[in-house]
Coordinates of C-alpha atoms and ligand atoms in Angstrom, one line a residue:
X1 CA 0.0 0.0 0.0
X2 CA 1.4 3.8 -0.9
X3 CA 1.8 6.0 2.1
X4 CA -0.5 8.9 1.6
X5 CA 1.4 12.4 2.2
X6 CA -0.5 15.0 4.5
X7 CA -1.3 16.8 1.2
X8 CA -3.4 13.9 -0.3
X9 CA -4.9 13.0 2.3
X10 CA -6.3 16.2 3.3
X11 CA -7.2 17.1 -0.6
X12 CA -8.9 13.6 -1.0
X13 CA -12.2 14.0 -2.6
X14 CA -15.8 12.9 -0.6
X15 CA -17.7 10.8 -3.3
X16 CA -20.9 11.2 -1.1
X17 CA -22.5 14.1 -0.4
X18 CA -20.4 17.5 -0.2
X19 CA -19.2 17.3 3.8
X20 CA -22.2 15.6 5.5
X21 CA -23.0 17.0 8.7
X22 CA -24.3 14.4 10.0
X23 CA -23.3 10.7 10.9
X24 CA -23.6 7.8 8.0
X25 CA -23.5 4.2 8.1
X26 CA -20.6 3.4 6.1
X27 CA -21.0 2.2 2.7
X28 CA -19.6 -1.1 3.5
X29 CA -22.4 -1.9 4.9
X30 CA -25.9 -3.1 3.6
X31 CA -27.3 -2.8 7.2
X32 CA -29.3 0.3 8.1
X33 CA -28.9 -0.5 11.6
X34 CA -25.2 -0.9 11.6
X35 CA -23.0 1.7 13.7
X36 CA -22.1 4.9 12.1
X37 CA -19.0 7.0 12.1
X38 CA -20.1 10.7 12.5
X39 CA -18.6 12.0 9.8
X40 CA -17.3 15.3 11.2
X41 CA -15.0 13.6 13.5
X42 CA -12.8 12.8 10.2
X43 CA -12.6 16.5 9.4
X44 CA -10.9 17.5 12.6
X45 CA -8.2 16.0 11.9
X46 CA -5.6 18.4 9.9
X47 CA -3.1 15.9 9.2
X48 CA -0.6 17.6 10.9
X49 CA 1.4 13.6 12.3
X50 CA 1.8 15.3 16.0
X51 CA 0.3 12.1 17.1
X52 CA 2.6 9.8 15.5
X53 CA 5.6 9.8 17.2
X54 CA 2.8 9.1 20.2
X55 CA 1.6 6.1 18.5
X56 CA 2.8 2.7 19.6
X57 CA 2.7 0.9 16.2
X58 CA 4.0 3.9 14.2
X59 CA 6.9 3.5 17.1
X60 CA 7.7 -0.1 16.5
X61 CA 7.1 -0.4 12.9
X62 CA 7.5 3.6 11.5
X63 CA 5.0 3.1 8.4
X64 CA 2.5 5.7 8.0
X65 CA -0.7 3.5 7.7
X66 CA 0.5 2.2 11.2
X67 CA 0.3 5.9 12.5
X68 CA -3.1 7.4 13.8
X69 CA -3.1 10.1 10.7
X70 CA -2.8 7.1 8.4
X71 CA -5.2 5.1 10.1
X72 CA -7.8 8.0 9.7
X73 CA -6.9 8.5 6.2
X74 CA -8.0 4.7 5.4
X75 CA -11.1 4.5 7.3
X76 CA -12.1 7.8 5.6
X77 CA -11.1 6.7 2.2
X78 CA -13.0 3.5 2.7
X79 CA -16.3 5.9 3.9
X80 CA -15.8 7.7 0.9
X81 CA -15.6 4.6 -1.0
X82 CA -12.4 5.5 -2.5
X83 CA -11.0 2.3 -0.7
X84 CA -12.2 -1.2 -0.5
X85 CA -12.4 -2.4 3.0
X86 CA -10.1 -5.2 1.7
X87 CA -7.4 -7.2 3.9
X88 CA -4.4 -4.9 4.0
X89 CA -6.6 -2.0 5.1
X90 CA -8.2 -4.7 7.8
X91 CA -4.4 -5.3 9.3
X92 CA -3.7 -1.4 9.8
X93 CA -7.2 -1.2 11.8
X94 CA -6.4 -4.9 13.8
X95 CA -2.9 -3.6 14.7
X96 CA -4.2 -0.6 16.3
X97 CA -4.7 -0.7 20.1
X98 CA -7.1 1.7 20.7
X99 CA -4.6 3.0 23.3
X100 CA -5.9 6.7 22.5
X101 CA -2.9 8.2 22.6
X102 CA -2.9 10.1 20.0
X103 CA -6.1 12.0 21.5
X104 CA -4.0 13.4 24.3
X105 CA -1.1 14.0 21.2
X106 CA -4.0 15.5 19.0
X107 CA -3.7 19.5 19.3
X108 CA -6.5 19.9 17.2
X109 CA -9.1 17.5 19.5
X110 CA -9.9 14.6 16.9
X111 CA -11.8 11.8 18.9
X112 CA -9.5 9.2 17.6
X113 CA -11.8 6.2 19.8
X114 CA -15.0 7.7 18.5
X115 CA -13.7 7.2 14.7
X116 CA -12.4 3.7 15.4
X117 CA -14.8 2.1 17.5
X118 CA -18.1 2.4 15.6
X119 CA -15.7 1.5 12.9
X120 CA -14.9 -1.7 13.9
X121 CA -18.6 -2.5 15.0
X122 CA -19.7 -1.9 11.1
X123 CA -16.5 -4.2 10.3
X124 CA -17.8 -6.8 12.2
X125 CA -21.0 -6.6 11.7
X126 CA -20.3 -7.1 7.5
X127 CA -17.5 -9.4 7.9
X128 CA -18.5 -12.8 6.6
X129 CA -16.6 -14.3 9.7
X130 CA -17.0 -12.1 12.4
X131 CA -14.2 -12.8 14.9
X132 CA -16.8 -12.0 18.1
X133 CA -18.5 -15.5 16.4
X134 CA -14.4 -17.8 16.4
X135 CA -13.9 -20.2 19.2
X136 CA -12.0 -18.2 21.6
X137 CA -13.9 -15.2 21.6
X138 CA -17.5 -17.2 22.1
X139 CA -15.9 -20.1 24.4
X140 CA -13.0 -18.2 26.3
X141 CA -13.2 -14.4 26.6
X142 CA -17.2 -14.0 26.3
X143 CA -18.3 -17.2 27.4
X144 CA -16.3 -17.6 30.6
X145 CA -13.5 -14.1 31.2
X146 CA -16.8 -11.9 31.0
X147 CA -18.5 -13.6 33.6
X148 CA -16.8 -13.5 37.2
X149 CA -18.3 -17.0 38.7
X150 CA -17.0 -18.7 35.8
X151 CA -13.8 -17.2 35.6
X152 CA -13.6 -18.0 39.5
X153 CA -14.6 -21.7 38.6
X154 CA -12.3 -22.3 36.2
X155 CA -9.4 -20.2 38.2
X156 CA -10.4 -23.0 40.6
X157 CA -8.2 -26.2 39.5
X158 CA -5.3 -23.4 38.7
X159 CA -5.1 -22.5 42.3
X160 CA -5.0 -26.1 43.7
X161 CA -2.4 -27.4 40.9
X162 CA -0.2 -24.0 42.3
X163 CA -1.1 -24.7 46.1
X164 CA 0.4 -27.9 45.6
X165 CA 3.2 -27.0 43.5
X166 CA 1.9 -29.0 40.5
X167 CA 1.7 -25.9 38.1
X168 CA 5.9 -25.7 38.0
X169 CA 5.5 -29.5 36.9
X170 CA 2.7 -29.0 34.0
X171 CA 5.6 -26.0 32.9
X172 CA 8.8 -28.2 33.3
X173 CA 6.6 -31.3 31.5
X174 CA 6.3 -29.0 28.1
X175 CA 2.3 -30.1 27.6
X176 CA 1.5 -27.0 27.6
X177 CA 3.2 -26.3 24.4
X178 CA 0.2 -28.7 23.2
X179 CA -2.2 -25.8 23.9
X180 CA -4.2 -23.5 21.4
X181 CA -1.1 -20.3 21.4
X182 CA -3.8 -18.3 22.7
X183 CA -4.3 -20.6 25.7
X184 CA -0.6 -20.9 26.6
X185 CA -0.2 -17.1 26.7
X186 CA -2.9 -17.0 29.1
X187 CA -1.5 -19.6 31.1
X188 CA 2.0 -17.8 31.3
X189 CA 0.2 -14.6 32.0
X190 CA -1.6 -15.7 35.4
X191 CA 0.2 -14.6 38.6
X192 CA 0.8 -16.4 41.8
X193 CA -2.8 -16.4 42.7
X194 CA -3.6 -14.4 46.5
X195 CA -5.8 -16.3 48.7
X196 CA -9.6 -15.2 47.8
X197 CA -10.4 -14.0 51.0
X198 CA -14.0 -14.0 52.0
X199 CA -16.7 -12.8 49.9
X200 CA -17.6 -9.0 49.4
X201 CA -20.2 -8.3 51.5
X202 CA -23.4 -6.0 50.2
X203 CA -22.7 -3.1 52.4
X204 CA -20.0 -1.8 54.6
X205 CA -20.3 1.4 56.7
X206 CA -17.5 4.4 57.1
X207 CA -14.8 4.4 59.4
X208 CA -15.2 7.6 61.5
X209 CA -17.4 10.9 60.1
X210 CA -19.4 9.4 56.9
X211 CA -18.5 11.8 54.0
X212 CA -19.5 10.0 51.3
X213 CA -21.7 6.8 50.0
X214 CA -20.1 5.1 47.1
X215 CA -20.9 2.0 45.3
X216 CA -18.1 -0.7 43.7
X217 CA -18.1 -1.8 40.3
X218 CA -16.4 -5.4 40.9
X219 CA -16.4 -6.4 36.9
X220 CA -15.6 -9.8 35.8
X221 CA -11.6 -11.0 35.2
X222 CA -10.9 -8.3 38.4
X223 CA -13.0 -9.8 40.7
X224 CA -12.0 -13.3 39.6
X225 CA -8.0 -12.7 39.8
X226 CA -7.8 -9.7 41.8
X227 CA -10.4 -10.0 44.3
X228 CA -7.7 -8.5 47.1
X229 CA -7.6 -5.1 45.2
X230 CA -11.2 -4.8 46.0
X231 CA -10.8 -5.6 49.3
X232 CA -8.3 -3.3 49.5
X233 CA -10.5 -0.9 47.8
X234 CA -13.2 -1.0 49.9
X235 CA -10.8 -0.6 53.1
X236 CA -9.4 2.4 51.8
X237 CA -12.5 4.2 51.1
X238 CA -14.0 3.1 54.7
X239 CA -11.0 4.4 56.1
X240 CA -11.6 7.9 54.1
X241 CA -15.5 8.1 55.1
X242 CA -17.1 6.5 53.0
X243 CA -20.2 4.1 53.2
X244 CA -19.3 1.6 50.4
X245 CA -22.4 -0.6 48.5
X246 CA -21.2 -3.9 46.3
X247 CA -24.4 -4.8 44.7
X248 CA -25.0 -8.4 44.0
X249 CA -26.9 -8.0 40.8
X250 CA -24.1 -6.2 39.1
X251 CA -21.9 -7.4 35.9
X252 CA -19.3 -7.2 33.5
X253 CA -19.0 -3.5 32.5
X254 CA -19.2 -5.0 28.8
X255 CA -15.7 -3.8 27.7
X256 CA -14.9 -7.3 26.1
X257 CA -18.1 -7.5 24.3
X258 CA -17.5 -3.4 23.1
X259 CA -14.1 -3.3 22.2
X260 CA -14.5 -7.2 20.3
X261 CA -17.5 -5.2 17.8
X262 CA -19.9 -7.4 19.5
X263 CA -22.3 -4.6 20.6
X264 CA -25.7 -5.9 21.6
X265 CA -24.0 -8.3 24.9
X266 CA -22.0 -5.1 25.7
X267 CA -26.1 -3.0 25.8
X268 CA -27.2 -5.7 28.1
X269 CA -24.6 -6.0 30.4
X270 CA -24.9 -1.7 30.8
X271 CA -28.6 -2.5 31.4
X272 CA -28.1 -5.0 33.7
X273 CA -25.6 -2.7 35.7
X274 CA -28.0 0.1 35.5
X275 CA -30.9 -2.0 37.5
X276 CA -28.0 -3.0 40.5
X277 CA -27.0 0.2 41.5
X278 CA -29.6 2.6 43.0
X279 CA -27.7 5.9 41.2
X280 CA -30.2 8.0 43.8
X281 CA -28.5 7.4 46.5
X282 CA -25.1 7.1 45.1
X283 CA -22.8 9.7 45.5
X284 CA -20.4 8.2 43.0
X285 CA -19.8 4.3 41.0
X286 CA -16.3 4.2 42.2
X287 CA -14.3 1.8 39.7
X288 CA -10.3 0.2 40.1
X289 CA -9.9 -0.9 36.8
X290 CA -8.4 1.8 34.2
X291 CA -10.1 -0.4 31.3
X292 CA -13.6 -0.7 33.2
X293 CA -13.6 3.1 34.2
X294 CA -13.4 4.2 30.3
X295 CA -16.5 1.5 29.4
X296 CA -18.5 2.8 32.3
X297 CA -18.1 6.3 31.1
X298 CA -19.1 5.7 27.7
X299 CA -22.2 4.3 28.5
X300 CA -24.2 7.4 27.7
X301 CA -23.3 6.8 24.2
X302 CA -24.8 3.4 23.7
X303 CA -27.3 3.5 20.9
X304 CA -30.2 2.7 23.4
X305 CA -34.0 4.7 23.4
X306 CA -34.0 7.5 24.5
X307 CA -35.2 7.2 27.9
X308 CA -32.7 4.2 28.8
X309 CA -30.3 6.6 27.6
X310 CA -31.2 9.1 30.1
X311 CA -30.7 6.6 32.6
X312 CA -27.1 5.5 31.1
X313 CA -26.0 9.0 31.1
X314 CA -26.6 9.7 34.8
X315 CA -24.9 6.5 35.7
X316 CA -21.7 7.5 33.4
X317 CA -21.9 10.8 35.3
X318 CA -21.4 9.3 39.1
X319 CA -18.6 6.5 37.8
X320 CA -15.0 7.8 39.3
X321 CA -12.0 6.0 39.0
X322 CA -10.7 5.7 43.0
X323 CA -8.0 8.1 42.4
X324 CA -9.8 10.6 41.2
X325 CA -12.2 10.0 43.6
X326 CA -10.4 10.0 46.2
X327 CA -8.0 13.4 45.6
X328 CA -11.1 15.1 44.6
X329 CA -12.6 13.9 48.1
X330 CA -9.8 15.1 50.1
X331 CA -7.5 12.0 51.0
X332 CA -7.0 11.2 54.5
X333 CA -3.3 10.9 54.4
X334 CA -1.8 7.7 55.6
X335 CA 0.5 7.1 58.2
X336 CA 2.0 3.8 57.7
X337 CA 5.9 3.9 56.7
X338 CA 6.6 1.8 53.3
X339 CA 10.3 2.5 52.3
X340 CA 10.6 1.4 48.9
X341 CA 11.2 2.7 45.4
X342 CA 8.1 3.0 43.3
X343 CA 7.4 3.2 39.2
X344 CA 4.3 3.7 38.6
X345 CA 3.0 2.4 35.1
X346 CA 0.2 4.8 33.3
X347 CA -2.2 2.7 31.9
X348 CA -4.0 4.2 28.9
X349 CA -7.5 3.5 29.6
X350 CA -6.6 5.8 32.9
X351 CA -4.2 8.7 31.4
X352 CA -5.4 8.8 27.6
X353 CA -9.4 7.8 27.6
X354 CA -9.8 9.3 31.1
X355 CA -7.4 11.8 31.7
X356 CA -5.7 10.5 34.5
X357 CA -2.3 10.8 35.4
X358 CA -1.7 12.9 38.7
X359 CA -4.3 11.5 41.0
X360 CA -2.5 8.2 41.1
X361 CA 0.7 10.2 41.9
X362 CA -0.3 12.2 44.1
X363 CA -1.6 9.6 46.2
X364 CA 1.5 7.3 46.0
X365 CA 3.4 10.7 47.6
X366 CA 1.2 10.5 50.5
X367 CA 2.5 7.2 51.6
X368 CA 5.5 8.0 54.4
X369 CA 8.8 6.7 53.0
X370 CA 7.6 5.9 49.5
X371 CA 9.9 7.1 46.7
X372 CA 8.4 7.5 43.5
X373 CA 10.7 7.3 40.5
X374 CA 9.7 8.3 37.3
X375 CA 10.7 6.4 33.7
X376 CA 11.2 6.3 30.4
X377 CA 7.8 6.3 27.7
X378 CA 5.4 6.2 31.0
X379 CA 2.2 6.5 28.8
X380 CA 3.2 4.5 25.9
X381 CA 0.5 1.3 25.7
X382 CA 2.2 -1.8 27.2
X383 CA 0.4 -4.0 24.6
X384 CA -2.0 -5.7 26.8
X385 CA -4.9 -3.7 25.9
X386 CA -8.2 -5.8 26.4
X387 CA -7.8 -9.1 25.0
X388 CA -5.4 -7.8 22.3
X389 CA -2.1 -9.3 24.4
X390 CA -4.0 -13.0 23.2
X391 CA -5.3 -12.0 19.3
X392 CA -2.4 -9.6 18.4
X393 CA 0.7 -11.9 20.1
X394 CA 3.6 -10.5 18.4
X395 CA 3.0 -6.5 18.4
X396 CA 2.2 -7.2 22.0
X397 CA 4.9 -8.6 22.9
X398 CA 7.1 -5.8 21.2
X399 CA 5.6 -3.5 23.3
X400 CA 5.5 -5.3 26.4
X401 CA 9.7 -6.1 26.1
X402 CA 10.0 -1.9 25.4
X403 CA 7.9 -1.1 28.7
X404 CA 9.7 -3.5 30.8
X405 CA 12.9 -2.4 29.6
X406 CA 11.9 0.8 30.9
X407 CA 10.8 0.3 34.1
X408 CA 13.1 -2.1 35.2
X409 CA 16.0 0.5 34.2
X410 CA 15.1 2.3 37.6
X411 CA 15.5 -0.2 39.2
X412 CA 11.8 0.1 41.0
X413 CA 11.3 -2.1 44.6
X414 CA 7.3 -2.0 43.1
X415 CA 5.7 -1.2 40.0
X416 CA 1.9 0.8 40.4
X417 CA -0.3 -0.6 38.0
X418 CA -4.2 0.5 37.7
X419 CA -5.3 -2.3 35.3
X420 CA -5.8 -5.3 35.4
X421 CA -5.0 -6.5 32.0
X422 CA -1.8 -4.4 32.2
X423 CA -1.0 -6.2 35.6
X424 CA -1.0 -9.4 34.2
X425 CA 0.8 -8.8 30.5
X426 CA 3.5 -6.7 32.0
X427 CA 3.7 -9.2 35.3
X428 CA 4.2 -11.9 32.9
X429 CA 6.9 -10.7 31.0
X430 CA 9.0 -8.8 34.0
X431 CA 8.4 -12.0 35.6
X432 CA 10.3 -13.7 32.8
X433 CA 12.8 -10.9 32.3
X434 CA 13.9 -11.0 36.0
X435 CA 13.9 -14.9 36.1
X436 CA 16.8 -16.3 37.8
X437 CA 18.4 -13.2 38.1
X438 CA 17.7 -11.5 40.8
X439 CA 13.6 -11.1 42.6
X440 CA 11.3 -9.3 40.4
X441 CA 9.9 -6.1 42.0
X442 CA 6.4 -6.2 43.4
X443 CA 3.7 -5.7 41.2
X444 CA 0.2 -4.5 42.2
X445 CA -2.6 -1.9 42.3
X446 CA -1.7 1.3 43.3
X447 CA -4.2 1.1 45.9
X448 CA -2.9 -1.5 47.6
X449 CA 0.0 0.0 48.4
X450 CA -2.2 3.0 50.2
X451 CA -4.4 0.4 52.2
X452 CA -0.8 -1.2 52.8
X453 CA -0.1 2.0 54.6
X454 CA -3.5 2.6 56.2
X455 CA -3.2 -1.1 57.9
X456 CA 0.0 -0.2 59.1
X457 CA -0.6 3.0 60.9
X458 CA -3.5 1.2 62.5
X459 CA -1.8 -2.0 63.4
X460 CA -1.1 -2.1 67.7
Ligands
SF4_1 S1 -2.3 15.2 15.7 FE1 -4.6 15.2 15.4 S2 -4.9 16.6 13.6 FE2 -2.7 16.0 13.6 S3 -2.6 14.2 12.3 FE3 -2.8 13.4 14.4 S4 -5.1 13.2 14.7 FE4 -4.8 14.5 12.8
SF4_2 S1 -5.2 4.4 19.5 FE1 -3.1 4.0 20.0 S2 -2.4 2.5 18.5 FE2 -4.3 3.3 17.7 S3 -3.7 5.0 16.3 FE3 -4.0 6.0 18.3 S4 -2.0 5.9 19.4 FE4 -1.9 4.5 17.6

């Protein structure tokens, strides 16, 4: 494929309609009801490339239609119908990570996710094989990742075979090169599991002065593998005033479903969420998952009627992530002493989708003793990015080896990471990196570091 200079693509012709003002389905598509790009969002972008050297894949591979300017070229050529929506134009949009950070790069304000996602919904929706409809995305990632009990039944045999030491064997036996490769990167990627801990109950009241009443979003692969970091959550927020709800009813926040094109499951699970939490009493849906946080937000843009949208729109207005819930709530400052060295990693659904970056920082300083050192490329994507670690194995894995470079150059005692997906790519490969060498730092949630320090002022 040529690379498109600025100059052509910004003088390419619109075979529709002299600039529409208003959104249409793209002519790929026979479907009226199939998602639309608004077509205005195109024409902010002036093709000036001050994203690209913010653009993971234009990093790694330095080709133009890897680059979020070429990216926009081809998806508005292909609106136009200047382009077929052929194969090579296909591996451009599949390589990109939806990282969105070229939005933060962007200074003219083109909303980069808002061209690509209702993108990909119309390319799924026309694909004769859509890839929400192969085996791993209807068996694995929807059927049992986007459903917390299951993922907790089928973590269930993992965390036996590694209680009794059985999981080194399987490794050292080499069956599991006999796996799907999807399957054995997910096997390399789970941690040492923690111990469960007892179940979240449905309400838990404030420690001293009530300030606030919040609710949890608990989500699916979170709750399965990282049920701690809500516990820790929920401990932190007591211990700033706050009345915290977990209702039972709740779900997946439909990310998997979204970001996969497979849109209808992603509109029930928002529904179902929208019944479990009684928004009128809520001061604020707190979430601890960077990837989570950005779905939950968008929900006032789900093509939904009009008065479920309503509904959608408040709840999107009361979700916070916990940092910037908490710094805009005032943190009680911790007293517990933790000496160590700390990198912390920004993940993108947290700095670039929700604007992000300080809270988690500032917080981190509060902790007596705690050094935070910064490094190299802190918001470039770490390749995990949904499920695209699994489909998209080798630019991942690019990525990943650049970001653990990084942070292991300053020579952290713990790396702060607010997603969950990031936790385990990056954990995985610093985890192999360090192997035999010397102890890899510890990895977690930046809020466990903070309760960390809570429970140790408060300890006799
Ligand atoms: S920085 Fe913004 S306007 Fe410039 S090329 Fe990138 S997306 Fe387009
Ligand atoms: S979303 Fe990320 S990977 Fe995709 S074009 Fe923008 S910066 Fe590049």
């Amino acid at each position: 494929m040529t690379t498109p200079t600025s100059e052509t693509a910004a003088q390419a012709p619109h075979s529709g309609p002299e600039s529409p003002a208003t959104s249409l389905p793209l002519p790929v598509l026979d479907q009226p009801e199939a998602s639309a790009v608004e077509y205005e969002r195109f024409l902010d972008c002036v093709h000036c490339g001050l994203c690209t050297s913010s653009c993971p894949t234009y990093l790694e591979l330095g080709t133009e239609m890897d680059s979020p300017r070429g990216r926009i070229h081809l998806m508005r050529a292909v609106t136009d119908g200047r382009l077929p929506l052929d194969n090579d134009v296909k591996r451009h949009l599949d390589l990109c990570l939806d990282c969105r950070s070229c939005e933060t790069a962007c200074p003219s304000g083109v909303q980069y996710g808002r061209i690509i996602e209702p993108f990909r919904l119309a390319m799924e929706k026309q694909s004769p094989a859509p890839k929400s409809r192969d085996w791993f995305h209807r068996w694995i990632l929807f059927g049992i990742l986007a459903d917390a009990t299951r993922t907790r039944w089928a973590l269930a045999p993992v965390r036996l075979m590694q209680w009794l030491g059985l999981d080194r064997l399987l490794d050292r036996s080499g069956l599991v090169r006999f796996l799907p490769g999807k399957l054995q990167r997910m096997h390399r990627m789970l941690p040492r599991l923690e111990p469960r801990g007892p179940e979240l109950p449905e309400r838990l009241a404030a420690i001293g002065p009530k300030r606030a009443t919040v609710a949890l979003s608990t989500g699916c692969v979170a709750d399965a593998v990282f049920h701690h970091v809500h516990w820790a959550t929920i401990r932190v927020l007591r211990e700033n005033g706050c009345d915290v709800l977990i209702p039972r009813s709740q779900t997946c926040c439909g990310a998997i479903h979204f970001h996969a094109g497979a849109e209808e499951p992603a509109i029930e699970r928002a529904k179902t969420n929208l019944a479990a939490f009684p928004l009128e009493e809520l001061d604020a849906v707190i979430v601890n998952v960077a990837g989570c946080g950005a779905m939950l937000k968008e929900y006032g843009h789900l093509p939904v009627n009009a008065a479920t949208k309503e509904r959608l729109q408040l709840f999107a207005s009361k979700v916070r992530d916990i940092h910037e819930f908490l710094v805009d709530l005032g943190p009680i400052a911790p007293k517990g002493e933790l000496n160590w060295r700390v990198a912390y990693h920004d993940a993108c659904h947290l700095c670039h989708a929700q604007k992000i970056t300080e809270q988690p920082r500032e917080l981190l300083r509060l902790i007596p003793g705690l050094e935070l050192v910064a490094h190299e490329e802190p918001t470039i994507c770490c390749g995990a990015a949904g499920s695209y670690n699994l489909v998209e194995a080798e630019m991942a894995e690019r990525l990943v080896a650049r970001k653990a470079d990084h942070l292991l150059a300053v020579e952290p005692d713990a790396i702060a990471i607010p997603n969950a997906g990031c936790l385990l790519h990056m954990g995985r490969r610093i985890r192999e990196e360090v192997d035999g060498e010397h102890a890899a730092p510890w990895m977690g949630h930046p809020i466990e570091l903070l309760d960390r320090s809570y429970q140790a002022s408060s300890s006799p």
